[in-house]
Short mmCIF file of C-alpha atoms in Angstrom, two decimals:
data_model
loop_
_atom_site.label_atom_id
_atom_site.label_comp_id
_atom_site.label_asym_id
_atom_site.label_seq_id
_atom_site.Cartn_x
_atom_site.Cartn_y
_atom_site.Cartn_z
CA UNK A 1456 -13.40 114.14 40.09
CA UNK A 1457 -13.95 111.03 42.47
CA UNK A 1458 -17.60 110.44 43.94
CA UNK A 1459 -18.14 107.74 46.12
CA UNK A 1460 -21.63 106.77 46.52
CA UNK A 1461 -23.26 104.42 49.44
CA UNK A 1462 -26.70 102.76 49.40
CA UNK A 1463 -28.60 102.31 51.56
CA UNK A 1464 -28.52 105.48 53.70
CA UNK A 1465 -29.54 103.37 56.42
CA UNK A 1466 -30.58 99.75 56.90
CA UNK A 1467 -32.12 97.73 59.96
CA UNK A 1468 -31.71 93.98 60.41
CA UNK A 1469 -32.43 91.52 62.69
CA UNK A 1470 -29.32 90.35 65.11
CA UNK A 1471 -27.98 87.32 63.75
CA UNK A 1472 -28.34 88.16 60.06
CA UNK A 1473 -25.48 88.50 58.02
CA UNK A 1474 -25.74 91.48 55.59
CA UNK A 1475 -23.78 93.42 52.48
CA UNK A 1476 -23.14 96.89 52.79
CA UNK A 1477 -22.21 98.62 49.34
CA UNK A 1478 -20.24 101.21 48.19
CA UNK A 1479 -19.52 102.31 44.56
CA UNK A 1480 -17.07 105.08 42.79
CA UNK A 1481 -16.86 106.79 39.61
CA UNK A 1482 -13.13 106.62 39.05
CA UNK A 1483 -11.65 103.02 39.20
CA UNK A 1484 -7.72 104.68 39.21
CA UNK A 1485 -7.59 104.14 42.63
CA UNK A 1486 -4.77 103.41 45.17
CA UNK A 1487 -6.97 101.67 48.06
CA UNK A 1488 -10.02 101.46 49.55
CA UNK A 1489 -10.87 102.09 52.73
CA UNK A 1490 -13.78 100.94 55.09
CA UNK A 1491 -14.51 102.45 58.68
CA UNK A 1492 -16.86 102.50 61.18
CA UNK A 1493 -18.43 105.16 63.16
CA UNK A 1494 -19.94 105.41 66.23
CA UNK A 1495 -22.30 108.51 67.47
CA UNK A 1496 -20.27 111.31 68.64
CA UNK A 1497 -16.67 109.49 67.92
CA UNK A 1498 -14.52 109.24 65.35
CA UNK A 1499 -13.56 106.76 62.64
CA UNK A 1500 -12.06 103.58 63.47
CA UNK A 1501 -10.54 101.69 60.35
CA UNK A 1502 -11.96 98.06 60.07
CA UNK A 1503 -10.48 97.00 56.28
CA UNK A 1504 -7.71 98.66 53.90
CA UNK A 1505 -7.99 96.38 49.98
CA UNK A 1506 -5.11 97.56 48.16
CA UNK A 1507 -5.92 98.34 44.06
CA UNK A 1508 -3.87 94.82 43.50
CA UNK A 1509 -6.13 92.71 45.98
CA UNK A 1510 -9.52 91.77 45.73
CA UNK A 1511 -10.87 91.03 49.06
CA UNK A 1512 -9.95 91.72 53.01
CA UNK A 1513 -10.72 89.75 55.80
CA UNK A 1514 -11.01 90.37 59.84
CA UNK A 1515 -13.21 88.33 62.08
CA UNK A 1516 -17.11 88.53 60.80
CA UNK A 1517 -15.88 91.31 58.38
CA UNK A 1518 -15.04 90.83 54.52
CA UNK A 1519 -14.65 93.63 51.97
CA UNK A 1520 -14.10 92.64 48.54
CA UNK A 1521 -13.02 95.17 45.86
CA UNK A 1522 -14.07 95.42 42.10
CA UNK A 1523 -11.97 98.42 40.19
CA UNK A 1524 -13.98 97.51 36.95
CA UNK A 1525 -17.15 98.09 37.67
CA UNK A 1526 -16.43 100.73 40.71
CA UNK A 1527 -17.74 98.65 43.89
CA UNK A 1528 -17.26 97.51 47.18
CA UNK A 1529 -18.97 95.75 49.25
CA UNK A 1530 -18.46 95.39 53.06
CA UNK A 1531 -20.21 91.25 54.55
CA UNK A 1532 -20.54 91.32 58.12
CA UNK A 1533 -21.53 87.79 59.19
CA UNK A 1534 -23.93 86.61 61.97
CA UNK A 1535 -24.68 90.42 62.90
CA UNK A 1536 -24.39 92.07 66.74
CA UNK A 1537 -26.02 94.96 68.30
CA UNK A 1538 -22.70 95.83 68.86
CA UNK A 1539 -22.11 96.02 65.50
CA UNK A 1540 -24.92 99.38 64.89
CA UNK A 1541 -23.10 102.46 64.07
CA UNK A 1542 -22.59 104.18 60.29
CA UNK A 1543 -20.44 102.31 57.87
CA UNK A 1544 -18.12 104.73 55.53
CA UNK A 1545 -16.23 103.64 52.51
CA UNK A 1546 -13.21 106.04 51.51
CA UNK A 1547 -11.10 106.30 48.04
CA UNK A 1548 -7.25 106.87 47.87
CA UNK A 1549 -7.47 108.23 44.30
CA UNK A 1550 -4.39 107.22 42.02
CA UNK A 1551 -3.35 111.05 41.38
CA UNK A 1552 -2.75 113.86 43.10
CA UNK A 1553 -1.54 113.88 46.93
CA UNK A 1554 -3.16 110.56 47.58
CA UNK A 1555 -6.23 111.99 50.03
CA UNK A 1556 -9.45 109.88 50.95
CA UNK A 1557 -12.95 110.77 49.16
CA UNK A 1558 -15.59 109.35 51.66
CA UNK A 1559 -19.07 107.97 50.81
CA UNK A 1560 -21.58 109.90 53.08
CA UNK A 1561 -22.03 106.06 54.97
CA UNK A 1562 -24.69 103.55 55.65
CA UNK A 1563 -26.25 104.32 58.93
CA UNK A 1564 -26.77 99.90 60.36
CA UNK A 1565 -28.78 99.17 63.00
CA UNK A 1566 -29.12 95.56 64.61
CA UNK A 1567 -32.57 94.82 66.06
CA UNK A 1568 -31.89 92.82 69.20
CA UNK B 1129 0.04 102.05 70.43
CA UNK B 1130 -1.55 105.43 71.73
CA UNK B 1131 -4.19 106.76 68.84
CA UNK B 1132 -4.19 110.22 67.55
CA UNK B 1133 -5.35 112.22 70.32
CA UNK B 1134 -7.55 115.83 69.66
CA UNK B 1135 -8.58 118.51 71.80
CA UNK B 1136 -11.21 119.94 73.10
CA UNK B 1137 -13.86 117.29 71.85
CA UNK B 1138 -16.68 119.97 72.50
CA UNK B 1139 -16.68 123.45 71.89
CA UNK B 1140 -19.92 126.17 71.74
CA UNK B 1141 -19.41 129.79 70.34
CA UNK B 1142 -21.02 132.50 68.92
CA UNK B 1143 -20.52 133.24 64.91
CA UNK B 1144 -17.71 135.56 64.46
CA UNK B 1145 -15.57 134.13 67.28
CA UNK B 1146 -12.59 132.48 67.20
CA UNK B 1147 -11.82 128.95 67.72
CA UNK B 1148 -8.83 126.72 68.07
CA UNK B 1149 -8.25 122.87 67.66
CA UNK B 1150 -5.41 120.82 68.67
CA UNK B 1151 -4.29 117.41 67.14
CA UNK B 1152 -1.64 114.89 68.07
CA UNK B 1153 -1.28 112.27 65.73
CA UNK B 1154 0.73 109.07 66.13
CA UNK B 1155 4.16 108.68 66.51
CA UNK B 1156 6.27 108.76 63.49
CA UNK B 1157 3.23 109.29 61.47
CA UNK B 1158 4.78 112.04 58.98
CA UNK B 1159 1.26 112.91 57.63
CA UNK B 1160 -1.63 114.69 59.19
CA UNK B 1161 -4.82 115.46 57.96
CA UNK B 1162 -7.55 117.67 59.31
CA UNK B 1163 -10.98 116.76 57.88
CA UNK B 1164 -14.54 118.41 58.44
CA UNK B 1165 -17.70 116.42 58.73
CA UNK B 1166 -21.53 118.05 58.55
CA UNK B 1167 -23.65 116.13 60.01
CA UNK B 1168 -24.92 113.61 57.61
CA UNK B 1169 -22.03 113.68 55.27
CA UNK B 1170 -18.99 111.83 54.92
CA UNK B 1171 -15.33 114.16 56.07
CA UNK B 1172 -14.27 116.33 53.76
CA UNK B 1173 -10.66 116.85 53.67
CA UNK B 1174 -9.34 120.45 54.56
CA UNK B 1175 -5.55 120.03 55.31
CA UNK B 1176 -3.00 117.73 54.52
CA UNK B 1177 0.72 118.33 56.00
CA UNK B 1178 3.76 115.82 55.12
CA UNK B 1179 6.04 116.91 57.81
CA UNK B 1180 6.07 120.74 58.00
CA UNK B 1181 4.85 121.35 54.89
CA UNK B 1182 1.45 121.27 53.45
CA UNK B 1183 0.73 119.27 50.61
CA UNK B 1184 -2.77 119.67 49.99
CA UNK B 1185 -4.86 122.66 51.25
CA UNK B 1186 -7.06 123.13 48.37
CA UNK B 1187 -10.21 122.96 49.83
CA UNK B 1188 -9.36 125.33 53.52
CA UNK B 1189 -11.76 128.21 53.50
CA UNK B 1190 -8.15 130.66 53.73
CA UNK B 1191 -10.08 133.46 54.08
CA UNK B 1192 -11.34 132.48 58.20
CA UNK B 1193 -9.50 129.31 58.15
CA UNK B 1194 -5.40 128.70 58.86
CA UNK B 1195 -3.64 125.31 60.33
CA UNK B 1196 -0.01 124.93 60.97
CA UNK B 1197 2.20 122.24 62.18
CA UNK B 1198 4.91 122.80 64.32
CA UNK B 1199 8.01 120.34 63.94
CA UNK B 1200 6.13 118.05 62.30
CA UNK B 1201 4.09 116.74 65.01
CA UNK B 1202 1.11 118.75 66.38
CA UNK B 1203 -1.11 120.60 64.72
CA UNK B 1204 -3.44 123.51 65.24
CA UNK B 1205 -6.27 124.34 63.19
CA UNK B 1206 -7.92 127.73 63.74
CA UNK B 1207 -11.10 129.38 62.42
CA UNK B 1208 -11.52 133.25 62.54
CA UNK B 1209 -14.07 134.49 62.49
CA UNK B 1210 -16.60 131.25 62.49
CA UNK B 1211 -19.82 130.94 60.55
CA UNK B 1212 -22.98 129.32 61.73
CA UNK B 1213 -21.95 127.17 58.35
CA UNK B 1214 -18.72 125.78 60.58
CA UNK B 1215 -21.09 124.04 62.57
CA UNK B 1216 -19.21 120.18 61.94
CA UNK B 1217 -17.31 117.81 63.53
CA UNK B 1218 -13.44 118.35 63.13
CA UNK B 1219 -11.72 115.21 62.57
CA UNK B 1220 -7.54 114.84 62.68
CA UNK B 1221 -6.25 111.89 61.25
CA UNK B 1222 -2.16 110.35 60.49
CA UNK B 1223 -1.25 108.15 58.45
CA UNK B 1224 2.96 106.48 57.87
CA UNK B 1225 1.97 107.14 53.91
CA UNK B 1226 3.95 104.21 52.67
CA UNK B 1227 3.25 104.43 49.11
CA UNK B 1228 0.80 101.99 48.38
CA UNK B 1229 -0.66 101.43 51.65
CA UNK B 1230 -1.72 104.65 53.02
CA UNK B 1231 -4.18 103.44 56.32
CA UNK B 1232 -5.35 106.63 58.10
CA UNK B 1233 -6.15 106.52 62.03
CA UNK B 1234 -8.18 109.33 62.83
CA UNK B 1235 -8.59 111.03 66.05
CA UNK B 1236 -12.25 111.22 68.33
CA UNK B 1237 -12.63 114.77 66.52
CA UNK B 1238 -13.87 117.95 67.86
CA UNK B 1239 -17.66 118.98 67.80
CA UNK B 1240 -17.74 122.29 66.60
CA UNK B 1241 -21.04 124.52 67.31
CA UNK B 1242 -21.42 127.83 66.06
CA UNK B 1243 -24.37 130.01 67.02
#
């Protein structure tokens, strides 16, 4: 059974720092990894997909890298924003079964202005 | 590109009630998945439908819980009767499952409140 881990719970940093988010599994037979972002009260919004072939994703200040070896991920956001406070969840496609998600439980991030 | 769109986004009843939630996922997005999320957690997947038909349903409470999908677009998910333990967000999400690149887009989900 998958189990996707994320640590910190939470984590506060001063706006302008860049900062790693992590996010580990037990099973490395994985299709994809998945990072989101969500705000209070809203839904998920997908920020990076890393296929099991690639090792990293980039978009703007965001960069996810992917390690099936050892089980990690970790999610860079450079030169940090208030905007960018809100909880941080990784998600496995497993590589069995019907292909569904196993979330972490998130990193809650907030920027201090 | 509209998103996945969900209705209502708040709802407050009593345990033992019935509730309904509606999803409209993206166009041609063959898959839909309803999710639940206690507060705190990460979603926990409850439903998955590939067209019509449900490929995944393992972890739906069937005994108060039942979803369908009518011509493979909308969705309904229905609890009856809810427990205070329902209390959770209710998130719908679609994805074009092209094998090897399955990206889910989930909807604003549905704040569920039992009491």
């Amino acid at each position: 059974k998958q189990e996707v881990t994320q640590i910190p719970a939470a984590l506060s940093v001063p706006e302008g720092e860049n900062l790693v988010l992590n996010c580990s599994f037990t099973d490395s037979a994985i299709y994809n990894l998945q990072w989101f972002r969500q705000d209070p009260g809203k839904g998920l919004t997908s920020l990076l997909l890393i296929q099991s072939s690639q090792r990293e994703q980039t978009s703007g200040r965001l960069n996810a890298s992917l390690d099936k070896s050892s089980g990690r991920s970790t999610l860079y956001i450079a030169a940090s924003q208030p905007g960018d406070s809100a909880t941080y969840l990784c998600a496995v496609e497993s590589n069995f079964g019907n292909e569904k998600l196993t979330f972490g439980t998130g990193t809650r991030l907030t920027i201090i202005p | 590109e509209a998103g996945v769109a969900q209705s209502p986004r708040y709802k407050i009843i009593e345990k033992r009630q019935s509730v309904a939630f509606w999803c409209n996922p993206i166009s041609g997005h063959a898959t839909l998945y309803w999710y639940q999320q206690i507060l705190g957690q990460g979603p926990k997947l409850l439903i998955q439908f590939q067209n019509n038909g449900v490929v995944d349903d393992s972890q739906l409470p069937k005994d108060r819980f039942s979803a369908e999908r009518l011509k493979g677009v909308d969705s309904t998910l229905k609890i009856q009767p809810a427990k205070l333990e329902d209390s959770a967000v209710y998130l719908c999400a679609s994805s074009l499952r092209d094998r090897g690149y399955n990206e889910q887009f989930f909807g604003p989900g549905t704040r569920l409140t039992v009491l």
